[in-house]
mmCIF file of C-alpha atoms in Angstrom:
data_model
loop_
_atom_site.group_PDB
_atom_site.id
_atom_site.type_symbol
_atom_site.label_atom_id
_atom_site.label_comp_id
_atom_site.label_asym_id
_atom_site.label_seq_id
_atom_site.Cartn_x
_atom_site.Cartn_y
_atom_site.Cartn_z
ATOM 1 C CA UNK A 1 184.718 173.696 291.860
ATOM 2 C CA UNK A 2 184.324 177.005 290.053
ATOM 3 C CA UNK A 3 181.628 179.636 289.784
ATOM 4 C CA UNK A 4 181.229 181.530 286.540
ATOM 5 C CA UNK A 5 179.603 184.932 286.914
ATOM 6 C CA UNK A 6 178.187 186.443 283.729
ATOM 7 C CA UNK A 7 176.754 189.907 283.308
ATOM 8 C CA UNK A 8 174.867 191.221 280.292
ATOM 9 C CA UNK A 9 173.566 194.670 279.497
ATOM 10 C CA UNK A 10 172.039 196.285 276.454
ATOM 11 C CA UNK A 11 172.974 199.724 277.732
ATOM 12 C CA UNK A 12 176.319 200.929 276.400
ATOM 13 C CA UNK A 13 178.935 201.480 279.108
ATOM 14 C CA UNK A 14 176.787 200.036 281.882
ATOM 15 C CA UNK A 15 178.953 197.028 282.737
ATOM 16 C CA UNK A 16 182.128 199.085 282.689
ATOM 17 C CA UNK A 17 180.493 201.668 284.945
ATOM 18 C CA UNK A 18 179.466 198.965 287.440
ATOM 19 C CA UNK A 19 182.884 197.286 287.394
ATOM 20 C CA UNK A 20 184.639 200.628 287.904
ATOM 21 C CA UNK A 21 182.452 201.264 290.950
ATOM 22 C CA UNK A 22 182.847 197.708 292.264
ATOM 23 C CA UNK A 23 186.632 197.583 291.947
ATOM 24 C CA UNK A 24 186.972 201.289 292.848
ATOM 25 C CA UNK A 25 189.458 201.872 290.059
ATOM 26 C CA UNK A 26 189.565 202.270 286.305
ATOM 27 C CA UNK A 27 188.697 199.078 284.451
ATOM 28 C CA UNK A 28 190.540 198.214 281.259
ATOM 29 C CA UNK A 29 187.812 197.352 278.783
ATOM 30 C CA UNK A 30 185.925 198.831 275.889
ATOM 31 C CA UNK A 31 183.222 201.294 276.877
ATOM 32 C CA UNK A 32 180.534 199.475 274.934
ATOM 33 C CA UNK A 33 180.997 195.897 276.174
ATOM 34 C CA UNK A 34 177.677 194.113 276.419
ATOM 35 C CA UNK A 35 178.841 191.116 278.433
ATOM 36 C CA UNK A 36 181.398 190.273 281.092
ATOM 37 C CA UNK A 37 182.299 186.773 282.227
ATOM 38 C CA UNK A 38 184.628 185.803 285.042
ATOM 39 C CA UNK A 39 185.417 182.375 286.468
ATOM 40 C CA UNK A 40 185.989 182.299 290.216
ATOM 41 C CA UNK A 41 188.036 179.257 291.189
ATOM 42 C CA UNK A 42 187.309 180.083 294.819
ATOM 43 C CA UNK A 43 183.502 180.158 294.762
ATOM 44 C CA UNK A 44 183.052 182.302 297.863
ATOM 45 C CA UNK A 45 184.868 185.161 296.114
ATOM 46 C CA UNK A 46 181.869 185.468 293.763
ATOM 47 C CA UNK A 47 179.599 186.497 296.652
ATOM 48 C CA UNK A 48 180.944 190.055 296.771
ATOM 49 C CA UNK A 49 180.135 190.888 293.160
ATOM 50 C CA UNK A 50 176.746 189.162 293.355
ATOM 51 C CA UNK A 51 175.856 191.166 296.465
ATOM 52 C CA UNK A 52 177.169 194.429 295.036
ATOM 53 C CA UNK A 53 175.062 194.208 291.898
ATOM 54 C CA UNK A 54 171.936 193.141 293.755
ATOM 55 C CA UNK A 55 172.386 195.889 296.368
ATOM 56 C CA UNK A 56 172.603 198.419 293.518
ATOM 57 C CA UNK A 57 170.097 196.855 291.125
ATOM 58 C CA UNK A 58 168.218 200.156 290.852
ATOM 59 C CA UNK A 59 171.365 201.939 289.576
ATOM 60 C CA UNK A 60 172.390 199.501 286.822
ATOM 61 C CA UNK A 61 170.568 197.859 283.919
ATOM 62 C CA UNK A 62 172.522 194.599 284.130
ATOM 63 C CA UNK A 63 171.410 190.963 284.186
ATOM 64 C CA UNK A 64 173.545 188.479 286.096
ATOM 65 C CA UNK A 65 173.804 184.717 285.800
ATOM 66 C CA UNK A 66 175.930 182.172 287.636
ATOM 67 C CA UNK A 67 177.060 178.735 286.583
ATOM 68 C CA UNK A 68 178.525 176.101 288.897
ATOM 69 C CA UNK A 69 181.295 174.211 287.142
ATOM 70 C CA UNK A 70 179.810 173.308 283.741
ATOM 71 C CA UNK A 71 176.231 173.076 284.961
ATOM 72 C CA UNK A 72 173.143 175.088 284.136
ATOM 73 C CA UNK A 73 172.999 178.886 284.135
ATOM 74 C CA UNK A 74 170.966 180.464 286.937
ATOM 75 C CA UNK A 75 169.553 183.969 286.771
ATOM 76 C CA UNK A 76 170.458 186.002 289.837
ATOM 77 C CA UNK A 77 167.780 188.506 290.780
ATOM 78 C CA UNK A 78 166.455 190.442 293.749
ATOM 79 C CA UNK A 79 164.209 187.526 294.732
ATOM 80 C CA UNK A 80 166.752 184.697 294.778
ATOM 81 C CA UNK A 81 170.176 186.229 295.395
ATOM 82 C CA UNK A 82 170.139 185.567 299.152
ATOM 83 C CA UNK A 83 169.264 181.908 298.544
ATOM 84 C CA UNK A 84 172.007 181.654 295.909
ATOM 85 C CA UNK A 85 174.573 183.103 298.310
ATOM 86 C CA UNK A 86 173.466 180.727 301.094
ATOM 87 C CA UNK A 87 173.662 177.801 298.668
ATOM 88 C CA UNK A 88 177.202 178.760 297.600
ATOM 89 C CA UNK A 89 178.308 178.866 301.228
ATOM 90 C CA UNK A 90 176.662 175.513 301.966
ATOM 91 C CA UNK A 91 178.113 173.970 298.819
ATOM 92 C CA UNK A 92 181.655 175.009 299.685
ATOM 93 C CA UNK A 93 181.403 174.010 303.333
ATOM 94 C CA UNK A 94 179.700 170.678 302.614
ATOM 95 C CA UNK A 95 182.784 169.391 300.815
ATOM 96 C CA UNK A 96 184.687 169.605 304.122
ATOM 97 C CA UNK A 97 182.109 167.550 306.029
ATOM 98 C CA UNK A 98 182.874 163.851 305.981
#
Protein backbone atom coordinates (compact mmCIF):
# COMPACT_ATOMS: atom_id res chain seq x y z
CA UNK A 1 0.00 0.00 0.00
CA UNK A 2 1.24 3.48 -0.84
CA UNK A 3 0.09 7.01 -0.13
CA UNK A 4 0.71 9.69 -2.71
CA UNK A 5 0.84 13.21 -1.30
CA UNK A 6 0.38 16.02 -3.82
CA UNK A 7 0.73 19.72 -3.18
CA UNK A 8 -0.24 22.52 -5.54
CA UNK A 9 0.23 26.25 -5.27
CA UNK A 10 -0.28 29.16 -7.61
CA UNK A 11 2.11 31.29 -5.59
CA UNK A 12 5.67 31.17 -6.91
CA UNK A 13 8.16 29.69 -4.44
CA UNK A 14 5.51 28.67 -1.93
CA UNK A 15 6.00 24.91 -2.11
CA UNK A 16 9.77 25.22 -1.96
CA UNK A 17 9.46 27.52 1.05
CA UNK A 18 7.22 25.01 2.85
CA UNK A 19 9.47 22.05 2.01
CA UNK A 20 12.56 23.94 3.18
CA UNK A 21 10.83 24.62 6.50
CA UNK A 22 9.49 21.07 6.80
CA UNK A 23 12.79 19.33 6.07
CA UNK A 24 14.79 22.07 7.86
CA UNK A 25 17.34 22.21 5.07
CA UNK A 26 17.73 23.54 1.56
CA UNK A 27 15.53 21.74 -0.96
CA UNK A 28 16.85 21.06 -4.44
CA UNK A 29 14.11 22.26 -6.76
CA UNK A 30 13.21 25.17 -8.95
CA UNK A 31 11.93 28.21 -7.08
CA UNK A 32 8.76 28.43 -9.14
CA UNK A 33 7.47 24.85 -8.92
CA UNK A 34 3.70 24.77 -8.80
CA UNK A 35 3.28 21.15 -7.77
CA UNK A 36 5.07 18.53 -5.70
CA UNK A 37 4.21 14.85 -5.61
CA UNK A 38 5.74 12.19 -3.40
CA UNK A 39 4.81 8.53 -3.00
CA UNK A 40 5.17 7.16 0.52
CA UNK A 41 5.54 3.39 0.45
CA UNK A 42 5.18 3.41 4.22
CA UNK A 43 1.84 5.22 4.59
CA UNK A 44 2.35 6.37 8.17
CA UNK A 45 5.34 8.46 7.04
CA UNK A 46 2.90 10.73 5.17
CA UNK A 47 1.28 11.83 8.45
CA UNK A 48 4.12 14.20 9.35
CA UNK A 49 3.90 16.28 6.18
CA UNK A 50 0.09 16.30 6.28
CA UNK A 51 0.15 17.53 9.88
CA UNK A 52 2.87 20.10 9.21
CA UNK A 53 0.99 21.74 6.36
CA UNK A 54 -2.33 21.74 8.20
CA UNK A 55 -0.73 23.13 11.37
CA UNK A 56 0.72 25.97 9.27
CA UNK A 57 -2.15 26.45 6.83
CA UNK A 58 -2.27 30.17 7.61
CA UNK A 59 1.38 30.61 6.52
CA UNK A 60 1.23 28.84 3.14
CA UNK A 61 -1.06 29.09 0.12
CA UNK A 62 -0.86 25.38 -0.73
CA UNK A 63 -3.53 22.79 -1.50
CA UNK A 64 -2.85 19.19 -0.53
CA UNK A 65 -4.36 15.97 -1.82
CA UNK A 66 -3.72 12.34 -0.94
CA UNK A 67 -4.28 9.21 -2.96
CA UNK A 68 -4.28 5.67 -1.57
CA UNK A 69 -2.66 3.30 -4.04
CA UNK A 70 -4.29 4.15 -7.38
CA UNK A 71 -7.60 5.24 -5.89
CA UNK A 72 -9.38 8.58 -5.84
CA UNK A 73 -7.74 11.86 -4.84
CA UNK A 74 -8.88 13.34 -1.53
CA UNK A 75 -8.50 16.99 -0.63
CA UNK A 76 -6.84 17.45 2.74
CA UNK A 77 -8.08 20.52 4.58
CA UNK A 78 -8.43 21.94 8.07
CA UNK A 79 -11.80 20.22 8.49
CA UNK A 80 -10.87 16.65 7.54
CA UNK A 81 -7.14 16.23 8.17
CA UNK A 82 -7.59 14.64 11.61
CA UNK A 83 -10.05 12.11 10.17
CA UNK A 84 -7.67 11.38 7.28
CA UNK A 85 -4.79 10.78 9.69
CA UNK A 86 -6.95 8.49 11.87
CA UNK A 87 -8.07 6.60 8.76
CA UNK A 88 -4.46 6.10 7.61
CA UNK A 89 -3.54 4.68 11.01
CA UNK A 90 -6.57 2.39 11.02
CA UNK A 91 -5.92 1.30 7.45
CA UNK A 92 -2.32 0.33 8.17
CA UNK A 93 -3.12 -1.42 11.45
CA UNK A 94 -6.15 -3.27 10.07
CA UNK A 95 -3.97 -5.26 7.69
CA UNK A 96 -2.28 -6.86 10.72
CA UNK A 97 -5.57 -7.96 12.29
CA UNK A 98 -6.61 -11.42 11.20
